[in-house]
XYZ file of C-alpha atoms in Angstrom:
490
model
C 124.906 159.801 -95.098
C 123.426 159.906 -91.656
C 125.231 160.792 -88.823
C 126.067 158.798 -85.621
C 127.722 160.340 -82.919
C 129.113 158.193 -80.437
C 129.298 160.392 -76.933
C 132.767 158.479 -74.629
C 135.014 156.065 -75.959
C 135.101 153.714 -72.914
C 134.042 149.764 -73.315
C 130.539 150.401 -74.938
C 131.252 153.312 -76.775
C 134.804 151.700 -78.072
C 132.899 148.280 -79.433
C 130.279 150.159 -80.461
C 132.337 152.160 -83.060
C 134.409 148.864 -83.772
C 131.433 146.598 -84.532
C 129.780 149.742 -86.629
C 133.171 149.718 -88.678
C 132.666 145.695 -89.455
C 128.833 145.603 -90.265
C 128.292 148.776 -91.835
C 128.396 148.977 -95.503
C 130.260 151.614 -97.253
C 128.305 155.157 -97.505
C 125.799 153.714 -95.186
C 126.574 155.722 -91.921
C 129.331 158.252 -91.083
C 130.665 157.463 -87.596
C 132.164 160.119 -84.960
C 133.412 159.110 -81.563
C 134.201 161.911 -78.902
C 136.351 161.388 -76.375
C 139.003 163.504 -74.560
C 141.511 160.611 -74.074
C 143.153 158.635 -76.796
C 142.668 155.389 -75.358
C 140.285 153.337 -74.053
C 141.587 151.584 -70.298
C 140.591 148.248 -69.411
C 139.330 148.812 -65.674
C 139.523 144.886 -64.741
C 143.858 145.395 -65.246
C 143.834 148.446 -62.744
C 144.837 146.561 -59.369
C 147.115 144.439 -61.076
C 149.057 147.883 -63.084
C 149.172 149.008 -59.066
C 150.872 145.253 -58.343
C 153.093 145.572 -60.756
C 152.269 142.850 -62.596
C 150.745 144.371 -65.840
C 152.464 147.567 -67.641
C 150.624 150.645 -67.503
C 149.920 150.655 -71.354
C 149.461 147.104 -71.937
C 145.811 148.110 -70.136
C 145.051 150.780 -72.168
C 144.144 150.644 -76.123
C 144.781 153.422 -78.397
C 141.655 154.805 -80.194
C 142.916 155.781 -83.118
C 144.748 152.868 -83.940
C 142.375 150.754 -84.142
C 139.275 152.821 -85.428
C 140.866 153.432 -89.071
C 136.946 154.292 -90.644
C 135.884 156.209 -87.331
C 136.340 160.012 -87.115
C 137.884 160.811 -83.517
C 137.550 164.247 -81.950
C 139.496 164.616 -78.557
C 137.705 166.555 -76.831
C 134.123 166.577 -74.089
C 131.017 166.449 -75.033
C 129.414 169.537 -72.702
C 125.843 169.468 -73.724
C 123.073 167.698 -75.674
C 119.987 169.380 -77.165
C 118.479 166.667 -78.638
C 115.812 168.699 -79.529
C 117.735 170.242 -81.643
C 119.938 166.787 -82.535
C 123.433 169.148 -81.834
C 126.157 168.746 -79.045
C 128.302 171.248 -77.387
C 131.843 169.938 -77.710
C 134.954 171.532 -75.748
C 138.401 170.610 -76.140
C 141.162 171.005 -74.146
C 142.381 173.639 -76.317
C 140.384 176.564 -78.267
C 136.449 177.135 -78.058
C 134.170 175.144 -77.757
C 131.299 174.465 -81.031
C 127.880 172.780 -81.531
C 128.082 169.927 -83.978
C 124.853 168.246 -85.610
C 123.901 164.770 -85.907
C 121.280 162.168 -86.822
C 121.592 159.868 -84.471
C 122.932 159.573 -80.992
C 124.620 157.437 -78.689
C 125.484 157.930 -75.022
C 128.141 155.530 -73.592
C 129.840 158.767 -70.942
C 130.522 155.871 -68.577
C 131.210 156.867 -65.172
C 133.164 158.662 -62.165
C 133.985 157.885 -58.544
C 131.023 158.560 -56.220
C 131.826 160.375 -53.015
C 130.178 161.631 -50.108
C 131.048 165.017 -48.487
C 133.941 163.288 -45.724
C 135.790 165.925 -44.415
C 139.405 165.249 -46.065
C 138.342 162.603 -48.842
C 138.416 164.919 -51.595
C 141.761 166.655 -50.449
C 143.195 163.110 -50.075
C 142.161 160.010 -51.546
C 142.913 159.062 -54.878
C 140.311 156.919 -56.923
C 140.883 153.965 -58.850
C 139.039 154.490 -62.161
C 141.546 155.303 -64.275
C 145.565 154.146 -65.563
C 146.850 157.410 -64.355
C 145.241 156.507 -60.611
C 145.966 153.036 -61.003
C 149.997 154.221 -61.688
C 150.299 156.729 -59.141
C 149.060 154.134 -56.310
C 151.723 151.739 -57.286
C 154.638 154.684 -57.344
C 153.432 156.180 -53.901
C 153.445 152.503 -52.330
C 156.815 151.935 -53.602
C 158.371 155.732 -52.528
C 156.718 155.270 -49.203
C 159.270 152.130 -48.564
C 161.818 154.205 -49.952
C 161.557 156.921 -47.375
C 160.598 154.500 -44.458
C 163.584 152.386 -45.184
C 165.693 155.443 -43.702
C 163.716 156.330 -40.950
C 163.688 155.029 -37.029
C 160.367 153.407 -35.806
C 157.909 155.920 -34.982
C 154.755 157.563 -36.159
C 156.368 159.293 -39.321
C 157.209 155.455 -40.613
C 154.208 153.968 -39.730
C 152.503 156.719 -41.915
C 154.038 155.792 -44.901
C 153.482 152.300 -43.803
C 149.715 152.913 -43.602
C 147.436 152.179 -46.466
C 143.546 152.330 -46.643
C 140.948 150.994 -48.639
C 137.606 152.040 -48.696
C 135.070 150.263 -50.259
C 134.785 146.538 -50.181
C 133.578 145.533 -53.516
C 134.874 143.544 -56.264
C 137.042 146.541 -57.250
C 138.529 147.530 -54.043
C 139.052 143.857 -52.802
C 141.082 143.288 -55.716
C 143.146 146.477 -55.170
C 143.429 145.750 -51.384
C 144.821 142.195 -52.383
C 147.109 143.081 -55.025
C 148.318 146.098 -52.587
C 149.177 143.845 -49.403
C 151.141 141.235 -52.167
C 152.957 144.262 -53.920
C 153.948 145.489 -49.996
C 155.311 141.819 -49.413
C 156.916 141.652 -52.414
C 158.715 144.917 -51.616
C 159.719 143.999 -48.101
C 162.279 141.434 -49.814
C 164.456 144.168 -50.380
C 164.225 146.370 -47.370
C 166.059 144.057 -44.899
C 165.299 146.601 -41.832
C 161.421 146.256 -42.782
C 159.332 143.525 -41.511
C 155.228 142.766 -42.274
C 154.422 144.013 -39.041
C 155.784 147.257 -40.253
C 153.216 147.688 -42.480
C 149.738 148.121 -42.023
C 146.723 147.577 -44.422
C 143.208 148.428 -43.517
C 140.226 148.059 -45.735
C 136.886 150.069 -44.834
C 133.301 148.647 -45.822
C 130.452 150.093 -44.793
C 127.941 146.641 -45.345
C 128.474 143.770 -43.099
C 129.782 141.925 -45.792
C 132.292 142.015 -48.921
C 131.884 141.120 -52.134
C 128.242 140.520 -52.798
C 128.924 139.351 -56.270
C 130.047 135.726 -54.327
C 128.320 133.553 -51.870
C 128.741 134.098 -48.020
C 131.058 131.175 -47.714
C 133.217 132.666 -50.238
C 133.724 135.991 -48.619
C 134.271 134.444 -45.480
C 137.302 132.848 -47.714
C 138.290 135.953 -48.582
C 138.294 137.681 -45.247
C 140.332 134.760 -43.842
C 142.618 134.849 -46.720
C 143.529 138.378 -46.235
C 143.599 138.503 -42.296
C 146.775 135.408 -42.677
C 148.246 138.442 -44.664
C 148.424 141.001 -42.011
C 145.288 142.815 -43.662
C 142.191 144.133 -41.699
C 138.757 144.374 -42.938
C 136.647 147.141 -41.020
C 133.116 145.258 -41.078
C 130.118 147.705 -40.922
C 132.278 150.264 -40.257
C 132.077 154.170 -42.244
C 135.171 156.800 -42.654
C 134.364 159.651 -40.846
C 137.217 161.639 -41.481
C 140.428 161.891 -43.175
C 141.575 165.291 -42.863
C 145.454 165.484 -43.750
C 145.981 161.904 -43.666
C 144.387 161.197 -40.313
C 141.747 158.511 -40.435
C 138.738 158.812 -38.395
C 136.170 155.443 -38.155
C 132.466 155.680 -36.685
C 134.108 152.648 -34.225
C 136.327 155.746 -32.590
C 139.568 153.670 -34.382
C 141.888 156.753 -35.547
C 145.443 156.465 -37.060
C 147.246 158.322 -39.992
C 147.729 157.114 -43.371
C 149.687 158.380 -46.400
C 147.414 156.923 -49.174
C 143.884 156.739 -49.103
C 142.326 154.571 -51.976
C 138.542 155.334 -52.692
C 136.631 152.691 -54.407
C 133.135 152.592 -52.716
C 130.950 152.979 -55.692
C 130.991 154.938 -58.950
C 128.271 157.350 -60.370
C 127.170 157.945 -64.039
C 129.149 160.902 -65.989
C 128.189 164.257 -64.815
C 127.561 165.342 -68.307
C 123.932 163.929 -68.330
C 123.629 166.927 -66.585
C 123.511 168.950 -69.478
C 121.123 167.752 -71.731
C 117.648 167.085 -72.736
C 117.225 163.450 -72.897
C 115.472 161.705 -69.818
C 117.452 160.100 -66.917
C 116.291 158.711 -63.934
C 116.519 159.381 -59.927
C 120.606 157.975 -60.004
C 121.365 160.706 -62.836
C 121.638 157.633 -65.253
C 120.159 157.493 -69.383
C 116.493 155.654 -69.520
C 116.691 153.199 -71.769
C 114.226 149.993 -72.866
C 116.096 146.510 -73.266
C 117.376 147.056 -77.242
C 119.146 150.159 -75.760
C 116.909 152.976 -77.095
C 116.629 155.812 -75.077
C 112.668 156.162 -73.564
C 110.658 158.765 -71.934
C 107.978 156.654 -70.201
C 107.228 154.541 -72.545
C 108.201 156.255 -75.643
C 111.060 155.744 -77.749
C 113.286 158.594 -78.000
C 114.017 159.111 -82.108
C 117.300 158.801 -82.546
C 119.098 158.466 -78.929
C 120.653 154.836 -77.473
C 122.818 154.469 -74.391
C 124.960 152.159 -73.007
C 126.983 151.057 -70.520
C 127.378 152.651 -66.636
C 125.865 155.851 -67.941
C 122.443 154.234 -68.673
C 119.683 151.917 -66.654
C 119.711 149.346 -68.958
C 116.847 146.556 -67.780
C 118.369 142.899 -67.027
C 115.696 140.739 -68.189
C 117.538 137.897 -66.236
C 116.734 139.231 -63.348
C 120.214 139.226 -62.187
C 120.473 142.492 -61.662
C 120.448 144.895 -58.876
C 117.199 146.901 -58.953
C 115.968 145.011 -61.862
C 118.984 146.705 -64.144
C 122.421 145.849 -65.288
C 125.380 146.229 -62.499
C 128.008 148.425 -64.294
C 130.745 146.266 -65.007
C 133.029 145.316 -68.127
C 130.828 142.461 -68.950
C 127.815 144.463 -69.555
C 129.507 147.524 -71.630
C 131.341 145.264 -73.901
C 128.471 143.280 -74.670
C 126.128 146.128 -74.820
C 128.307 147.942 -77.076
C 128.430 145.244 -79.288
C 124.507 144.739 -79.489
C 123.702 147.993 -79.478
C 126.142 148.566 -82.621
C 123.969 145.537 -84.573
C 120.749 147.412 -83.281
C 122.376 150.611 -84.801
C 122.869 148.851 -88.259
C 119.230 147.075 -88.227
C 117.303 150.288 -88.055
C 119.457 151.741 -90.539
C 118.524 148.845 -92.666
C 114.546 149.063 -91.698
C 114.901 145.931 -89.466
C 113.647 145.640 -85.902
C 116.484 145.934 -83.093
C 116.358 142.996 -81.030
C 116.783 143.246 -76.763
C 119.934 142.943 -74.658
C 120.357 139.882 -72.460
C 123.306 138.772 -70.927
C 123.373 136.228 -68.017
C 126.875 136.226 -65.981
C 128.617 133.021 -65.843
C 130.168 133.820 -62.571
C 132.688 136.082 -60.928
C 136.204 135.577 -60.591
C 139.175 138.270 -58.853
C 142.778 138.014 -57.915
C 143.840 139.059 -54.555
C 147.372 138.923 -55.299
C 150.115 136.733 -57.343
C 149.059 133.134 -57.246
C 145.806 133.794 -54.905
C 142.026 134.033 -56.705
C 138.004 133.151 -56.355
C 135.852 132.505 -58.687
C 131.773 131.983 -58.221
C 129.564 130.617 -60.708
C 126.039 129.888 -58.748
C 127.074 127.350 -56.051
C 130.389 126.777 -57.735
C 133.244 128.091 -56.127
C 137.286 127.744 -56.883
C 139.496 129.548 -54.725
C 143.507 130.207 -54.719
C 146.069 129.427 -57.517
C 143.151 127.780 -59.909
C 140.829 130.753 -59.512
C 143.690 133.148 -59.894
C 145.012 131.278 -63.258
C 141.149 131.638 -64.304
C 141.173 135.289 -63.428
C 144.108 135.738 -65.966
C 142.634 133.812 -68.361
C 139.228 135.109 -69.058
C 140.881 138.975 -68.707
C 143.840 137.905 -70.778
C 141.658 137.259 -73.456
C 138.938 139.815 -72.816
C 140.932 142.996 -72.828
C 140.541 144.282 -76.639
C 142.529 143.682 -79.996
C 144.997 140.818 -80.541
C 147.923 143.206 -79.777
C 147.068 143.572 -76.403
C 146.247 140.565 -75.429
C 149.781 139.154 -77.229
C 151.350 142.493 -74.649
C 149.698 141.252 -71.456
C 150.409 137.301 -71.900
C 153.932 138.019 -72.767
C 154.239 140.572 -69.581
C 153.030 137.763 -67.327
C 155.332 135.389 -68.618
C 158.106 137.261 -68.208
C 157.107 138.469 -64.948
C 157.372 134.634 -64.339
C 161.180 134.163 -65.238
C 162.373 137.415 -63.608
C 159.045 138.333 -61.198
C 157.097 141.477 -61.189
C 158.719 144.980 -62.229
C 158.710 146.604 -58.811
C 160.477 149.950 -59.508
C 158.494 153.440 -58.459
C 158.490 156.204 -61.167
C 157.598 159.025 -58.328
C 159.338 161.572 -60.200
C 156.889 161.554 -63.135
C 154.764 163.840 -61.102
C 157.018 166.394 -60.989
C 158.793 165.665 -64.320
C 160.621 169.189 -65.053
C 161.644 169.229 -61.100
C 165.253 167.909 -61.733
C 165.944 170.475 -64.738
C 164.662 173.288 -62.620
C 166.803 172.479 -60.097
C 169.797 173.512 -62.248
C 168.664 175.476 -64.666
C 171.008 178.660 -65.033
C 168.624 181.878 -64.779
C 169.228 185.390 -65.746
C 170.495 187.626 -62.787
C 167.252 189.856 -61.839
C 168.128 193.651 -63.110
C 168.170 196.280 -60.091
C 164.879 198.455 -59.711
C 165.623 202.035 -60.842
C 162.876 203.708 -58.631
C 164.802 201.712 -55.799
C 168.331 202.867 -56.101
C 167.372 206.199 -57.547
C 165.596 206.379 -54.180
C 169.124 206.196 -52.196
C 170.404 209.819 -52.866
C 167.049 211.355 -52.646
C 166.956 209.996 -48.936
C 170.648 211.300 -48.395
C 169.992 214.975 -49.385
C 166.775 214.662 -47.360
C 169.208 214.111 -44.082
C 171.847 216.815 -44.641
C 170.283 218.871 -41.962
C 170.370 216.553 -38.942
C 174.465 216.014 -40.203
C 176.725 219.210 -41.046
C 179.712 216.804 -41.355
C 178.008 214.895 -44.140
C 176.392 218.251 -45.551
C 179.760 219.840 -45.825
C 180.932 216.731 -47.962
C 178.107 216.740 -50.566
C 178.642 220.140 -50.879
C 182.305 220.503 -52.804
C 181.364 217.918 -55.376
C 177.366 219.421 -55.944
C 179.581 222.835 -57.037
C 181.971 220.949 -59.347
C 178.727 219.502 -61.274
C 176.515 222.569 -61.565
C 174.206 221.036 -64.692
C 170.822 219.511 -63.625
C 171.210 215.304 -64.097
C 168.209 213.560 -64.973
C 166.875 210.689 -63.017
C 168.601 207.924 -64.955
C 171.804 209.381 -64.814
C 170.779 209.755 -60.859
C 170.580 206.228 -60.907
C 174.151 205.570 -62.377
C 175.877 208.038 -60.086
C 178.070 206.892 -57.133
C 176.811 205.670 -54.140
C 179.530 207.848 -52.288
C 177.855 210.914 -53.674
């Protein structure tokens, strides 16, 4: 049978496998997906796992699972040599090995883009993934922990700090559902107040979310300054060494969590490999989702999803190509598997095109926007839409039955607001009391003691005279252990 090794199993490479497993006949193909994590997370869930509102693994979906005719190795993909049709594959634990196939598929998605900022890599945390997305709700809620104990001062407003930077669709959301976890929390520290806190988003453009119309951003600005929240307009981070934020306006103040979500980049791993990629470091690939080098079609290599240019022929797009969102990689996964199955079958692939009905985000419980050309719905309607269209979008009938039934109870008894800090340190409270053996004594160091005794005798008759009557009563020559285990008197 051939082979078909799928590189990532993020949204394109996790509906590509899927799709492959309902089309394909039996004996046609043999399908391997490589991926070092078992699951597959559902990026659009992120800010609201931060809120609170969502649990942590109700966003994620387990590979294995749900892939029953897939072979999954957990592990990286380190090279291609598609020349040679073999990958380099590394796991987490042993060596790595080269594996051969017949046919490839790139879907590596992507990582947080950064720019060398003094402090940004030392301090911000991304929001790309469920164990970023967790750890920004935890530190939010153990920040009012702490602050609830302290006087007013700079220490408190630290904790009481948060930052933002990036003012897309991702870190809007993430700044919204932040300032409505943070008000949600104050209900329970009576000696806290909103003007305690402090949230400050940072976009470089003069603008936010370019996905909406002007008049909807403006919305959205408005929206957020009612809730205490400030929106740094055309405005960089300069600095944030140890907390401390530095803006190109000459605004500084400290912070004690630094969210980064200006932009993402495709997977590093194209690095390594043969096939062509263009001046962003992303897969070249033609509308059906073959690979191409200039104009020629690359035997045997698709990509999809943020880790490829794939052409918008809607014209939609930014630069003429597909923005990398969840819309595109599930779709594109989903053609590109049918593509997969028609050449196998000697039929022609057909060309991805996908026009986006609109854009909708929540900016906290109850508040959302949605934009579909001139249309535009803002607060509790847009947010019930944004719940909706995810609800049903995330993956697998399990899930979705998780999340709906999560929100609903969240609506009966609210949001689960309690802070798992601990989980970073998870062994901390069993070290802490763990009985240890008593360190044993150094020989060379107490066998030193006499040595240095003797070596005195001259400077002291008194104590000369005294280690004198015993030396004659023990005449025999002791060896250095049983120097050791002799009195300290002597």
């Amino acid at each position: 049978m051939p082979k078909i090794l799928i590189v990532g199993g993020g949204y394109a490479g996790y509906y590509t496998a899927l799709k492959l497993e309902k089309w394909l006949r039996p004996g046609e193909a043999e399908v391997t997906v490589v991926e070092p994590l078992p699951y597959m997370t559902y990026q659009p869930f992120l800010p609201e796992v931060v809120a609170g509102s969502i649990e942590p693994r109700h966003a994620v979906v387990g590979i294995r699972r749900h892939l029953r005719k897939t072979r999954i190795v957990t592990a990286k993909v380190t090279g291609i040599n598609h020349a040679a049709k073999t990958v380099t594959i590394t796991p987490a634990e042993g060596e790595p090995w080269e594996e051969d196939y017949d046919t490839i598929v790139v879907t590596a998605g992507s990582v947080s883009r950064t720019f060398p900022i003094p402090g940004v890599a030392d301090n911000a945390i991304g929001l790309k993934t469920i164990e970023e997305a967790t750890a920004i709700r935890d530190r939010i809620i153990d920040n009012f922990e702490r602050a609830s104990t302290l006087p007013e001062g700079p220490e408190r407003d630290r904790l009481l700090t948060f930052v933002v930077v990036g003012g897309g669709f991702a870190g809007i959301e993430v700044f919204g559902e932040m300032r409505g976890l943070a008000s949600a929390l104050l209900q329970n520290y009576p000696n806290l107040t909103i003007d305690d806190t402090h949230f400050h988003l940072i976009e470089a453009m003069g603008r936010i979310m370019p996905e909406v119309s002007l008049k909807t951003s403006y919305w959205v600005l408005k929206n957020l300054a009612q809730r205490e929240a400030i929106v740094h307009l055309e405005t960089q981070l300069t600095s944030a060494v140890d907390g401390k934020i530095e803006l190109s306006t000459g605004e500084t103040f400290e912070s004690d969590l630094i969210v980064w979500t200006a932009g993402v980049m495709a997977s590093p791993m194209l690095r390594n490999t043969d096939l062509p990629t263009e001046a962003r470091g992303r897969l070249t690939v033609q509308a059906d989702l073959r690979v191409i080098n200039g104009d020629e079609v690359v035997d045997g290599a698709w990509g999809a999803g943020d880790v490829s240019a794939v052409p918008d022929l809607t014209g939609g797009g930014v630069g003429g190509f597909c923005v990398p969102n969840a819309q595109h990689a599930v779709r594109q996964g989903k053609r590109l598997a049918k593509n997969l199955v028609a050449v196998i079958r000697g039929e022609v692939p057909k060309e991805y095109v996908h026009k986006n009905l609109g854009a909708v985000a929540s900016l906290g419980l109850g508040i959302g926007v949605f934009q579909s050309g001139n249309i535009a719905i803002k607060g509790l309607i847009a947010w019930f839409a944004h719940r909706g269209y995810h609800g049903l979008a995330i993956p697998m009938w399990e899930r979705k039955a998780r999340v709906f039934t999560n929100w609903l109870l969240n609506f009966v008894w609210k949001r689960d607001m309690v802070g798992i800090i601990a989980r970073d340190t998870p062994r901390a409270a069993f070290e802490e009391f763990a009985s240890r053996p008593k360190p044993a004594a150094e020989p060379a160091a107490v066998a030193a003691a006499p040595v240095a005794a003797v070596a005195a005798a001259p400077a002291a008759p008194a104590a000369a005279a005294a280690v004198e009557a015993p030396a004659k009563k023990a005449p025999a020559r002791r060896t250095p252990a049983k120097k050791a285990a002799a009195p300290a008197a002597e």
